[in-house]
Amino acid sequence: MITSDLKIELIQKIIESSNLDLLLRIKEIIEASDSYHVNERPSIYQNLIEVRVFSDVEQAKIDKAMIQHQNGDCISDEEAQKEIQEWLED
């Protein structure tokens, strides 16, 4: 397998994943690597996908929300809409 093909496949799988533990492990592996370098021109990836990079504050809020969801500290959209409607009627 060509390195560039493998990178594209991994990028696609990472984007599709919603498994926070897996993504955090991938991040740790990348950060731990002393020799993490992209040896190809960035233009190779320009038209592949658009990636949104979150600020530290945004990422912290996302991480907090993910943990709350995993712990069951959330309500459904239907419940939220009902609460909003009740609040508006008061």
JSON list of C-alpha atoms in Angstrom, two decimals:
[
{"chain": "A", "resi": 1, "resn": "MET", "atom": "CA", "xyz": [0.00, 0.00, 0.00]},
{"chain": "A", "resi": 2, "resn": "ILE", "atom": "CA", "xyz": [1.26, 3.45, -0.88]},
{"chain": "A", "resi": 3, "resn": "THR", "atom": "CA", "xyz": [1.83, 5.81, 2.06]},
{"chain": "A", "resi": 4, "resn": "SER", "atom": "CA", "xyz": [-0.43, 8.50, 0.64]},
{"chain": "A", "resi": 5, "resn": "ASP", "atom": "CA", "xyz": [-3.27, 5.97, 0.16]},
{"chain": "A", "resi": 6, "resn": "LEU", "atom": "CA", "xyz": [-2.91, 4.78, 3.74]},
{"chain": "A", "resi": 7, "resn": "LYS", "atom": "CA", "xyz": [-2.97, 8.37, 5.04]},
{"chain": "A", "resi": 8, "resn": "ILE", "atom": "CA", "xyz": [-6.15, 9.12, 3.11]},
{"chain": "A", "resi": 9, "resn": "GLU", "atom": "CA", "xyz": [-7.80, 5.92, 4.38]},
{"chain": "A", "resi": 10, "resn": "LEU", "atom": "CA", "xyz": [-6.86, 6.74, 7.98]},
{"chain": "A", "resi": 11, "resn": "ILE", "atom": "CA", "xyz": [-8.04, 10.35, 7.67]},
{"chain": "A", "resi": 12, "resn": "GLN", "atom": "CA", "xyz": [-11.40, 9.18, 6.35]},
{"chain": "A", "resi": 13, "resn": "LYS", "atom": "CA", "xyz": [-11.82, 6.65, 9.17]},
{"chain": "A", "resi": 14, "resn": "ILE", "atom": "CA", "xyz": [-10.89, 9.26, 11.78]},
{"chain": "A", "resi": 15, "resn": "ILE", "atom": "CA", "xyz": [-13.42, 11.74, 10.38]},
{"chain": "A", "resi": 16, "resn": "GLU", "atom": "CA", "xyz": [-16.16, 9.09, 10.36]},
{"chain": "A", "resi": 17, "resn": "SER", "atom": "CA", "xyz": [-15.42, 7.92, 13.91]},
{"chain": "A", "resi": 18, "resn": "SER", "atom": "CA", "xyz": [-17.41, 9.18, 16.88]},
{"chain": "A", "resi": 19, "resn": "ASN", "atom": "CA", "xyz": [-15.51, 6.98, 19.35]},
{"chain": "A", "resi": 20, "resn": "LEU", "atom": "CA", "xyz": [-13.91, 9.51, 21.68]},
{"chain": "A", "resi": 21, "resn": "ASP", "atom": "CA", "xyz": [-11.64, 6.95, 23.35]},
{"chain": "A", "resi": 22, "resn": "LEU", "atom": "CA", "xyz": [-10.28, 5.80, 20.01]},
{"chain": "A", "resi": 23, "resn": "LEU", "atom": "CA", "xyz": [-9.70, 9.35, 18.80]},
{"chain": "A", "resi": 24, "resn": "LEU", "atom": "CA", "xyz": [-7.91, 10.27, 22.04]},
{"chain": "A", "resi": 25, "resn": "ARG", "atom": "CA", "xyz": [-5.67, 7.20, 21.69]},
{"chain": "A", "resi": 26, "resn": "ILE", "atom": "CA", "xyz": [-4.85, 8.13, 18.11]},
{"chain": "A", "resi": 27, "resn": "LYS", "atom": "CA", "xyz": [-4.00, 11.65, 19.26]},
{"chain": "A", "resi": 28, "resn": "GLU", "atom": "CA", "xyz": [-1.70, 10.28, 21.98]},
{"chain": "A", "resi": 29, "resn": "ILE", "atom": "CA", "xyz": [0.11, 8.04, 19.51]},
{"chain": "A", "resi": 30, "resn": "ILE", "atom": "CA", "xyz": [0.65, 10.90, 17.09]},
{"chain": "A", "resi": 31, "resn": "GLU", "atom": "CA", "xyz": [1.84, 13.27, 19.82]},
{"chain": "A", "resi": 32, "resn": "ALA", "atom": "CA", "xyz": [4.18, 10.60, 21.23]},
{"chain": "A", "resi": 33, "resn": "SER", "atom": "CA", "xyz": [5.82, 10.02, 17.89]},
{"chain": "A", "resi": 34, "resn": "ASP", "atom": "CA", "xyz": [9.19, 11.71, 17.59]},
{"chain": "A", "resi": 35, "resn": "SER", "atom": "CA", "xyz": [9.27, 11.39, 13.84]},
{"chain": "A", "resi": 36, "resn": "TYR", "atom": "CA", "xyz": [5.79, 12.46, 12.77]},
{"chain": "A", "resi": 37, "resn": "HIS", "atom": "CA", "xyz": [6.28, 14.23, 9.45]},
{"chain": "A", "resi": 38, "resn": "VAL", "atom": "CA", "xyz": [4.18, 14.54, 6.36]},
{"chain": "A", "resi": 39, "resn": "ASN", "atom": "CA", "xyz": [6.55, 14.01, 3.47]},
{"chain": "A", "resi": 40, "resn": "GLU", "atom": "CA", "xyz": [4.09, 14.92, 0.75]},
{"chain": "A", "resi": 41, "resn": "ARG", "atom": "CA", "xyz": [2.99, 18.24, -0.63]},
{"chain": "A", "resi": 42, "resn": "PRO", "atom": "CA", "xyz": [-0.08, 19.64, 1.22]},
{"chain": "A", "resi": 43, "resn": "SER", "atom": "CA", "xyz": [-1.74, 20.22, -2.17]},
{"chain": "A", "resi": 44, "resn": "ILE", "atom": "CA", "xyz": [-2.36, 16.46, -2.37]},
{"chain": "A", "resi": 45, "resn": "TYR", "atom": "CA", "xyz": [-4.97, 16.80, 0.37]},
{"chain": "A", "resi": 46, "resn": "GLN", "atom": "CA", "xyz": [-6.46, 20.20, -0.47]},
{"chain": "A", "resi": 47, "resn": "ASN", "atom": "CA", "xyz": [-9.40, 18.88, -2.49]},
{"chain": "A", "resi": 48, "resn": "LEU", "atom": "CA", "xyz": [-9.90, 15.68, -0.50]},
{"chain": "A", "resi": 49, "resn": "ILE", "atom": "CA", "xyz": [-11.93, 17.01, 2.42]},
{"chain": "A", "resi": 50, "resn": "GLU", "atom": "CA", "xyz": [-12.57, 20.19, 4.31]},
{"chain": "A", "resi": 51, "resn": "VAL", "atom": "CA", "xyz": [-11.42, 19.84, 7.91]},
{"chain": "A", "resi": 52, "resn": "ARG", "atom": "CA", "xyz": [-12.71, 22.12, 10.66]},
{"chain": "A", "resi": 53, "resn": "VAL", "atom": "CA", "xyz": [-10.08, 22.67, 13.34]},
{"chain": "A", "resi": 54, "resn": "PHE", "atom": "CA", "xyz": [-11.61, 23.66, 16.67]},
{"chain": "A", "resi": 55, "resn": "SER", "atom": "CA", "xyz": [-10.03, 26.14, 19.05]},
{"chain": "A", "resi": 56, "resn": "ASP", "atom": "CA", "xyz": [-8.95, 24.86, 22.47]},
{"chain": "A", "resi": 57, "resn": "VAL", "atom": "CA", "xyz": [-12.07, 26.40, 24.05]},
{"chain": "A", "resi": 58, "resn": "GLU", "atom": "CA", "xyz": [-14.37, 24.81, 21.45]},
{"chain": "A", "resi": 59, "resn": "GLN", "atom": "CA", "xyz": [-12.67, 21.43, 21.81]},
{"chain": "A", "resi": 60, "resn": "ALA", "atom": "CA", "xyz": [-12.96, 21.58, 25.62]},
{"chain": "A", "resi": 61, "resn": "LYS", "atom": "CA", "xyz": [-16.71, 22.23, 25.32]},
{"chain": "A", "resi": 62, "resn": "ILE", "atom": "CA", "xyz": [-17.07, 19.36, 22.86]},
{"chain": "A", "resi": 63, "resn": "ASP", "atom": "CA", "xyz": [-15.10, 17.01, 25.12]},
{"chain": "A", "resi": 64, "resn": "LYS", "atom": "CA", "xyz": [-17.24, 18.02, 28.12]},
{"chain": "A", "resi": 65, "resn": "ALA", "atom": "CA", "xyz": [-20.44, 17.42, 26.16]},
{"chain": "A", "resi": 66, "resn": "MET", "atom": "CA", "xyz": [-19.22, 14.02, 24.96]},
{"chain": "A", "resi": 67, "resn": "ILE", "atom": "CA", "xyz": [-18.45, 12.97, 28.55]},
{"chain": "A", "resi": 68, "resn": "GLN", "atom": "CA", "xyz": [-21.86, 14.21, 29.71]},
{"chain": "A", "resi": 69, "resn": "HIS", "atom": "CA", "xyz": [-23.52, 12.21, 26.93]},
{"chain": "A", "resi": 70, "resn": "GLN", "atom": "CA", "xyz": [-21.56, 9.06, 27.79]},
{"chain": "A", "resi": 71, "resn": "ASN", "atom": "CA", "xyz": [-22.61, 9.46, 31.44]},
{"chain": "A", "resi": 72, "resn": "GLY", "atom": "CA", "xyz": [-26.25, 9.87, 30.45]},
{"chain": "A", "resi": 73, "resn": "ASP", "atom": "CA", "xyz": [-26.34, 13.50, 31.62]},
{"chain": "A", "resi": 74, "resn": "CYS", "atom": "CA", "xyz": [-28.49, 14.64, 28.72]},
{"chain": "A", "resi": 75, "resn": "ILE", "atom": "CA", "xyz": [-32.04, 14.78, 27.45]},
{"chain": "A", "resi": 76, "resn": "SER", "atom": "CA", "xyz": [-33.50, 14.07, 24.05]},
{"chain": "A", "resi": 77, "resn": "ASP", "atom": "CA", "xyz": [-34.38, 16.79, 21.58]},
{"chain": "A", "resi": 78, "resn": "GLU", "atom": "CA", "xyz": [-38.04, 15.92, 22.12]},
{"chain": "A", "resi": 79, "resn": "GLU", "atom": "CA", "xyz": [-37.70, 16.45, 25.88]},
{"chain": "A", "resi": 80, "resn": "ALA", "atom": "CA", "xyz": [-35.84, 19.72, 25.34]},
{"chain": "A", "resi": 81, "resn": "GLN", "atom": "CA", "xyz": [-38.53, 21.00, 22.98]},
{"chain": "A", "resi": 82, "resn": "LYS", "atom": "CA", "xyz": [-41.20, 20.10, 25.53]},
{"chain": "A", "resi": 83, "resn": "GLU", "atom": "CA", "xyz": [-39.32, 21.98, 28.28]},
{"chain": "A", "resi": 84, "resn": "ILE", "atom": "CA", "xyz": [-38.89, 25.02, 26.04]},
{"chain": "A", "resi": 85, "resn": "GLN", "atom": "CA", "xyz": [-42.59, 25.00, 25.16]},
{"chain": "A", "resi": 86, "resn": "GLU", "atom": "CA", "xyz": [-43.55, 24.77, 28.85]},
{"chain": "A", "resi": 87, "resn": "TRP", "atom": "CA", "xyz": [-41.15, 27.62, 29.65]},
{"chain": "A", "resi": 88, "resn": "LEU", "atom": "CA", "xyz": [-42.64, 29.79, 26.90]},
{"chain": "A", "resi": 89, "resn": "GLU", "atom": "CA", "xyz": [-46.18, 29.13, 28.11]},
{"chain": "A", "resi": 90, "resn": "ASP", "atom": "CA", "xyz": [-45.39, 30.30, 31.65]}
]
